Amino acid sequence: MIKLLPLLALLFSFNAIAELRATGDLGIVIEREDGNALIINTTEHKRLAKIEKLGDLSHASVVFSRDQRYAYVFGRDGGLTKIDMLKDAIDKRIIQAGNSIGGAISQDGKLIAVSNYTPGGIKVFSSDTLELVADIPSDYGEGLRSKVVGLVDAPGQRFVFSLFDAGEIWMADFKNPKAPAIKKFPNIGKQPYDALMSPDGHYYIAGLFGEPGLALLDLWNLDAGVKHILSDYGKDDEKLPVYKMPHLEGWAVAGDYVFAPAIGQHKVLVIDKNTWELHDTISVAGQPVFVMARPDARQVWVNFAFPDNNQVQIIDVKDLSISKTLSPGKAVLHMEFTPRGEQVWVAVRDDNQLVVYDTETLQEITRLPANKPNGIFFSSRAHKIGL
């Protein structure tokens, strides 16, 4: 029996080594109807685990710790869940508000901020323990509190977010977490509904639902305040019903251009990043929801609101034209590129599938089962600004 102990120890050691897992090619897929999250491997196209009982994930988003081990899931019901992607388990879960719309992780990875509709404002937590660090209510006017949208991280240990009801942009500086400094930019336009941070952290752009145009904040020149851009675009056009609000964190910045969805129209706007004027418009198959650039910026992929949400179109950035229309299945909700862009994963909700495409050949590679998949989030996001 004694002689067997070294052999058993060796076998145990071998099994432990065989179960080791790297984090760079992991990802999270949200199964919205069941309130579950799948842990997937993007290189091997595998489902590794299912994490259950995460609450209302109808508008879920995810950020990652800088070591890519932990995923933080923001649920619509105010739930904040920290998932250990190496142990395939929930590390900690709290209910921090009544109605939440997303979140961000700080530049140093130590703080998690959550934007809330109810009660209105942002709450900031320790990424390690999920203990509350700061509560910033979005108060304005007399006894009023705004829904908060468009929360992103920014360089300098800051968070930037928009107040939907107040028509304001706020910046919270967390260099001193115990006493965050708040800078407010009022009168930025009616009903900012979402926002984009440029990949270099230079510009914060809020889309406006209540009036034409966009609100642009230059983080390198805060004293200049907020600039209105594209104020004249579409103001005289027929107002069409909006079936699904575009998601501005899915906007594409490619080279000298910003590619943005036109609200309620079958167009993608091409904005010159040097002048912030409209350069061109591209007619597409439906109302755009996500407009996302391949990491090398050569392609922009677009999906659409109902009733055209069975399609995906690819824009060739070189000549600003549609190069291909794909039909992945019923209700394409989200897309995510692998870190260097050789593949893209597509969530097809009503077919209960994840579809993987080769972005060079535009050929389908494989399909994986998922129950009503919604958002797809890869761990490479850990090292990107504004996601």
Coordinates of C-alpha atoms in Angstrom, one line a residue:
M1 CA 0.0 0.0 0.0
I2 CA 2.8 2.4 0.9
K3 CA 4.4 1.8 -2.6
L4 CA 1.1 2.9 -4.2
L5 CA 1.1 6.3 -2.6
P6 CA 3.7 7.9 -4.9
L7 CA 1.9 6.5 -7.9
L8 CA -1.4 7.9 -6.7
A9 CA 0.2 11.2 -6.0
L10 CA 1.6 11.2 -9.5
L11 CA -1.8 10.4 -11.0
F12 CA -3.5 13.1 -9.0
S13 CA -0.8 15.7 -10.1
F14 CA -1.3 14.7 -13.8
N15 CA -5.1 15.1 -13.5
A16 CA -4.6 18.5 -11.9
I17 CA -2.3 19.6 -14.7
A18 CA -4.7 18.3 -17.3
E19 CA -7.4 20.6 -15.9
L20 CA -5.4 23.7 -16.0
R21 CA -7.0 26.5 -18.0
A22 CA -5.7 29.7 -19.5
T23 CA -8.0 32.8 -19.5
G24 CA -7.1 34.6 -22.7
D25 CA -9.5 32.7 -25.0
L26 CA -12.4 32.4 -22.6
G27 CA -15.7 34.2 -22.9
I28 CA -19.2 34.6 -21.4
V29 CA -22.4 34.0 -23.4
I30 CA -25.7 35.2 -21.8
E31 CA -28.7 32.9 -21.9
R32 CA -31.3 35.6 -21.3
E33 CA -34.5 33.6 -20.7
D34 CA -33.0 31.2 -18.1
G35 CA -30.8 33.7 -16.4
N36 CA -27.7 31.6 -17.1
A37 CA -24.2 32.4 -18.4
L38 CA -22.1 30.0 -20.5
I39 CA -18.3 29.9 -20.1
I40 CA -16.9 29.2 -23.6
N41 CA -13.5 28.6 -25.2
T42 CA -13.1 30.7 -28.3
T43 CA -10.1 28.8 -29.7
E44 CA -11.6 25.3 -29.4
H45 CA -15.2 26.4 -30.0
K46 CA -16.4 24.7 -26.8
R47 CA -18.9 25.2 -24.1
L48 CA -17.0 24.7 -20.8
A49 CA -19.6 25.3 -18.1
K50 CA -23.0 26.8 -17.3
I51 CA -23.5 29.2 -14.4
E52 CA -27.1 29.3 -13.3
K53 CA -29.4 31.6 -11.3
L54 CA -28.1 35.0 -12.2
G55 CA -31.4 36.7 -12.2
D56 CA -32.9 38.9 -14.9
L57 CA -30.4 38.9 -17.8
S58 CA -32.7 40.6 -20.4
H59 CA -30.3 43.4 -20.8
A60 CA -27.1 41.9 -19.3
S61 CA -23.6 43.1 -19.9
V62 CA -20.2 41.9 -18.7
V63 CA -16.8 43.2 -17.8
F64 CA -13.6 41.3 -16.9
S65 CA -10.9 41.6 -14.2
R66 CA -7.6 42.6 -15.6
D67 CA -6.2 39.1 -15.1
Q68 CA -9.2 37.8 -17.0
R69 CA -10.1 35.3 -14.3
Y70 CA -13.3 37.0 -13.1
A71 CA -16.3 38.1 -15.1
Y72 CA -18.7 40.6 -13.6
V73 CA -22.3 40.3 -14.8
F74 CA -24.7 43.2 -14.6
G75 CA -28.3 42.1 -14.6
R76 CA -31.4 44.2 -15.3
D77 CA -32.8 43.4 -11.9
G78 CA -29.9 45.2 -10.2
G79 CA -27.9 42.0 -9.6
L80 CA -24.1 42.1 -9.7
T81 CA -22.5 38.7 -10.0
K82 CA -18.8 37.9 -9.9
I83 CA -18.0 34.6 -11.7
D84 CA -14.8 32.7 -11.3
M85 CA -14.1 31.4 -14.8
L86 CA -11.4 29.0 -13.6
K87 CA -13.6 27.3 -11.0
D88 CA -16.8 27.6 -13.1
A89 CA -18.6 29.0 -10.1
I90 CA -20.2 32.2 -8.6
D91 CA -17.6 33.9 -6.4
K92 CA -20.1 36.4 -5.0
R93 CA -23.5 37.9 -5.9
I94 CA -25.3 40.9 -4.6
I95 CA -28.5 42.8 -5.5
Q96 CA -27.4 46.5 -5.5
A97 CA -30.4 48.3 -7.1
G98 CA -33.9 47.8 -8.4
N99 CA -33.3 48.3 -12.1
S100 CA -29.8 48.3 -13.6
I101 CA -28.6 49.0 -17.2
G102 CA -24.8 48.1 -17.2
G103 CA -21.5 48.8 -15.7
A104 CA -17.7 49.3 -16.1
I105 CA -14.4 48.4 -14.4
S106 CA -11.9 51.0 -13.4
Q107 CA -8.5 51.6 -15.1
D108 CA -6.7 49.8 -12.3
G109 CA -9.2 47.0 -12.1
K110 CA -10.0 47.6 -8.4
L111 CA -13.5 49.2 -8.8
I112 CA -16.7 48.1 -10.4
A113 CA -19.3 50.8 -11.2
V114 CA -22.9 50.0 -12.0
S115 CA -25.4 52.4 -13.7
N116 CA -29.0 52.3 -12.4
Y117 CA -32.4 53.3 -13.6
T118 CA -33.9 52.7 -10.1
P119 CA -33.2 54.4 -7.8
G120 CA -31.1 56.4 -10.3
G121 CA -27.3 57.0 -10.1
I122 CA -24.2 54.9 -10.0
K123 CA -22.9 52.7 -7.3
V124 CA -19.2 51.7 -7.1
F125 CA -17.9 48.5 -5.5
S126 CA -14.6 46.8 -4.7
S127 CA -13.9 44.3 -7.5
D128 CA -12.4 42.0 -4.9
T129 CA -15.2 41.8 -2.3
L130 CA -18.1 43.6 -4.0
E131 CA -18.3 45.9 -0.9
L132 CA -19.8 49.3 -1.5
V133 CA -17.2 52.0 -2.0
A134 CA -19.4 54.9 -3.2
D135 CA -23.0 55.8 -4.0
I136 CA -23.6 58.7 -6.4
P137 CA -27.3 59.5 -6.8
S138 CA -28.2 61.2 -10.1
D139 CA -30.1 64.1 -8.5
Y140 CA -31.1 67.1 -10.5
G141 CA -33.7 69.8 -10.2
E142 CA -35.9 69.7 -7.2
G143 CA -36.3 66.2 -5.8
L144 CA -35.7 64.6 -9.2
R145 CA -33.5 61.7 -10.0
S146 CA -32.5 60.6 -13.4
K147 CA -32.0 57.2 -15.1
V148 CA -28.3 56.7 -15.8
V149 CA -27.1 55.3 -19.1
G150 CA -23.8 55.1 -21.1
L151 CA -21.5 54.3 -18.2
V152 CA -17.9 53.7 -19.3
D153 CA -14.5 53.7 -17.8
A154 CA -12.0 56.4 -18.9
P155 CA -8.3 57.0 -18.4
G156 CA -7.2 58.6 -15.2
Q157 CA -9.2 56.3 -13.0
R158 CA -12.5 57.9 -14.1
F159 CA -16.0 56.9 -15.0
V160 CA -18.2 58.9 -17.5
F161 CA -22.0 58.5 -17.7
S162 CA -25.1 60.2 -19.0
L163 CA -28.3 61.2 -17.3
F164 CA -31.2 60.4 -19.5
D165 CA -33.9 62.5 -17.8
A166 CA -31.6 65.4 -16.9
G167 CA -29.8 65.8 -20.2
E168 CA -26.4 65.9 -18.6
I169 CA -23.0 64.1 -18.7
W170 CA -21.2 63.5 -15.5
M171 CA -17.6 62.5 -14.9
A172 CA -16.5 60.8 -11.6
D173 CA -12.8 60.9 -10.8
F174 CA -11.9 58.0 -8.4
K175 CA -8.2 58.6 -7.8
N176 CA -9.4 59.0 -4.2
P177 CA -12.2 56.4 -3.9
K178 CA -13.3 57.7 -0.5
A179 CA -13.9 61.2 -1.9
P180 CA -14.7 60.9 -5.7
A181 CA -14.7 64.2 -7.6
I182 CA -17.7 64.8 -9.8
K183 CA -17.7 67.1 -12.8
K184 CA -21.1 67.9 -14.4
F185 CA -21.8 69.0 -17.9
P186 CA -25.4 70.2 -18.1
N187 CA -27.6 70.9 -21.1
I188 CA -26.0 68.4 -23.4
G189 CA -29.2 67.6 -25.3
K190 CA -32.5 65.8 -24.8
Q191 CA -32.6 62.2 -23.6
P192 CA -29.1 60.8 -24.0
Y193 CA -29.8 57.1 -24.3
D194 CA -26.4 55.4 -24.6
A195 CA -22.8 56.4 -25.2
L196 CA -19.5 55.4 -26.8
M197 CA -15.9 55.9 -25.6
S198 CA -13.4 56.0 -28.4
P199 CA -10.9 53.1 -28.2
D200 CA -8.1 55.5 -27.2
G201 CA -10.2 57.1 -24.4
H202 CA -10.1 60.5 -26.0
Y203 CA -13.8 61.1 -26.8
Y204 CA -17.1 60.3 -25.1
I205 CA -20.1 60.5 -27.5
A206 CA -23.7 60.3 -26.3
G207 CA -26.5 59.6 -28.6
L208 CA -29.6 61.8 -28.3
F209 CA -33.1 60.3 -28.5
G210 CA -35.0 63.5 -27.9
E211 CA -33.4 65.6 -30.6
P212 CA -31.2 65.2 -33.7
G213 CA -27.5 65.0 -33.3
L214 CA -25.0 63.7 -30.8
A215 CA -23.2 65.1 -27.7
L216 CA -19.4 65.0 -27.9
L217 CA -17.1 65.4 -24.9
D218 CA -13.3 65.8 -25.5
L219 CA -11.6 64.3 -22.4
W220 CA -8.4 66.0 -23.3
N221 CA -10.1 69.4 -23.2
L222 CA -12.8 69.4 -20.6
D223 CA -12.9 73.2 -20.3
A224 CA -14.4 73.3 -23.8
G225 CA -17.5 71.5 -22.5
V226 CA -19.8 69.4 -24.6
K227 CA -20.1 70.0 -28.4
H228 CA -23.2 69.2 -30.4
I229 CA -22.4 67.4 -33.7
L230 CA -24.7 66.3 -36.6
S231 CA -27.5 68.5 -35.2
D232 CA -29.0 69.0 -38.6
Y233 CA -28.9 65.4 -39.8
G234 CA -32.4 63.9 -40.2
K235 CA -34.3 66.7 -38.5
D236 CA -36.6 67.1 -41.4
D237 CA -36.9 63.4 -42.2
E238 CA -40.1 61.4 -41.6
K239 CA -40.0 60.0 -38.1
L240 CA -40.2 56.2 -38.2
P241 CA -41.1 53.9 -35.3
V242 CA -38.0 52.7 -33.4
Y243 CA -38.2 48.9 -32.9
K244 CA -35.0 48.6 -30.8
M245 CA -32.7 51.3 -29.5
P246 CA -29.2 51.2 -31.1
H247 CA -26.4 50.3 -28.8
L248 CA -23.7 52.9 -28.9
E249 CA -21.0 50.7 -27.2
G250 CA -21.3 48.8 -30.4
W251 CA -20.4 51.7 -32.5
A252 CA -17.4 51.3 -34.7
V253 CA -14.3 53.5 -34.8
A254 CA -12.3 52.6 -37.9
G255 CA -9.4 54.7 -39.0
D256 CA -10.6 58.3 -39.6
Y257 CA -14.2 57.4 -39.4
V258 CA -16.9 56.7 -36.8
F259 CA -19.7 54.3 -38.0
A260 CA -22.9 54.9 -36.1
P261 CA -26.5 53.6 -36.4
A262 CA -29.1 56.1 -37.5
I263 CA -32.1 56.0 -35.1
G264 CA -35.2 54.7 -36.8
Q265 CA -33.6 54.7 -40.3
H266 CA -32.1 52.0 -42.5
K267 CA -28.7 53.7 -42.6
V268 CA -25.3 53.7 -41.0
L269 CA -23.8 57.2 -40.6
V270 CA -20.1 57.7 -41.5
I271 CA -18.7 60.5 -39.4
D272 CA -15.3 62.1 -40.1
K273 CA -13.4 61.8 -36.8
N274 CA -11.2 64.8 -37.6
T275 CA -14.0 67.3 -38.2
W276 CA -17.0 65.5 -36.6
E277 CA -19.1 66.2 -39.7
L278 CA -21.1 63.7 -41.7
H279 CA -18.9 62.2 -44.4
D280 CA -21.4 59.7 -45.9
T281 CA -24.4 57.5 -45.2
I282 CA -24.6 53.8 -46.1
S283 CA -28.0 52.3 -46.8
V284 CA -28.5 48.9 -45.0
A285 CA -31.1 46.2 -44.7
G286 CA -32.9 47.5 -41.7
Q287 CA -32.7 49.6 -38.5
P288 CA -29.1 49.1 -37.2
V289 CA -28.6 48.0 -33.6
F290 CA -24.9 47.0 -33.3
V291 CA -22.4 48.5 -35.7
M292 CA -19.1 46.8 -34.8
A293 CA -15.6 47.1 -36.3
R294 CA -13.3 44.1 -36.9
P295 CA -10.1 44.7 -34.8
D296 CA -8.1 45.6 -37.9
A297 CA -10.8 48.2 -38.9
R298 CA -11.2 46.8 -42.4
Q299 CA -14.7 45.5 -41.9
V300 CA -17.8 46.8 -40.0
W301 CA -20.5 44.3 -39.2
V302 CA -24.1 45.4 -38.7
N303 CA -27.1 43.7 -37.2
F304 CA -30.7 44.9 -37.2
A305 CA -33.9 45.4 -35.3
F306 CA -37.1 43.4 -36.0
P307 CA -38.3 42.6 -38.6
D308 CA -34.9 42.5 -40.4
N309 CA -33.0 40.8 -37.5
N310 CA -32.3 37.6 -39.4
Q311 CA -29.6 39.3 -41.3
V312 CA -26.1 40.6 -40.8
Q313 CA -24.3 42.9 -43.3
I314 CA -20.6 43.6 -43.7
I315 CA -19.3 47.0 -44.7
D316 CA -16.0 47.2 -46.5
V317 CA -14.4 50.2 -44.9
K318 CA -12.0 50.8 -47.9
D319 CA -14.8 51.8 -50.2
L320 CA -17.7 52.3 -47.8
S321 CA -20.0 49.7 -49.4
I322 CA -21.8 46.5 -48.4
S323 CA -19.6 43.6 -49.3
K324 CA -21.8 40.7 -48.1
T325 CA -25.2 40.0 -46.5
L326 CA -25.4 36.9 -44.3
S327 CA -28.5 35.1 -42.9
P328 CA -27.3 33.4 -39.6
G329 CA -30.9 32.7 -38.4
K330 CA -33.8 34.1 -36.5
A331 CA -33.2 37.1 -34.2
V332 CA -29.5 38.0 -34.4
L333 CA -28.9 39.9 -31.1
H334 CA -25.2 40.4 -30.7
M335 CA -21.8 39.8 -32.2
E336 CA -18.3 39.6 -30.8
F337 CA -14.9 39.4 -32.6
T338 CA -12.0 37.2 -31.4
P339 CA -9.1 39.3 -30.1
R340 CA -7.4 39.7 -33.5
G341 CA -10.5 39.5 -35.6
E342 CA -10.1 36.3 -37.6
Q343 CA -13.5 35.1 -36.4
V344 CA -16.8 36.5 -35.2
W345 CA -19.3 34.9 -32.9
V346 CA -23.0 35.7 -33.5
A347 CA -25.9 35.1 -31.1
V348 CA -29.0 33.8 -32.8
R349 CA -31.7 33.9 -30.1
D350 CA -34.7 32.3 -31.7
D351 CA -32.7 29.5 -33.3
N352 CA -31.0 28.8 -29.9
Q353 CA -27.5 28.9 -31.5
L354 CA -24.2 30.6 -31.6
V355 CA -22.8 30.8 -35.1
V356 CA -19.0 31.3 -35.8
Y357 CA -17.8 32.9 -39.0
D358 CA -14.4 33.3 -40.6
T359 CA -14.2 37.0 -41.2
E360 CA -11.9 36.7 -44.2
T361 CA -13.9 34.1 -46.2
L362 CA -17.2 35.0 -44.6
Q363 CA -17.9 31.3 -44.4
E364 CA -19.6 29.6 -41.5
I365 CA -17.2 27.6 -39.3
T366 CA -19.5 26.0 -36.7
R367 CA -22.6 26.3 -34.6
L368 CA -23.0 25.7 -30.9
P369 CA -26.2 25.3 -28.9
A370 CA -27.3 28.0 -26.5
N371 CA -30.7 28.7 -25.1
K372 CA -32.0 32.1 -26.2
P373 CA -28.4 33.6 -26.4
N374 CA -28.1 37.3 -26.0
G375 CA -24.8 39.0 -25.3
I376 CA -21.4 37.6 -26.1
F377 CA -18.4 38.9 -24.2
F378 CA -14.8 37.7 -24.6
S379 CA -12.1 38.1 -21.9
S380 CA -10.0 40.2 -24.2
R381 CA -12.3 43.1 -23.2
A382 CA -10.3 43.2 -20.0
H383 CA -7.6 45.2 -21.8
K384 CA -9.7 47.6 -23.8
I385 CA -10.8 51.1 -22.7
G386 CA -14.5 51.9 -22.5
L387 CA -15.9 48.4 -22.5

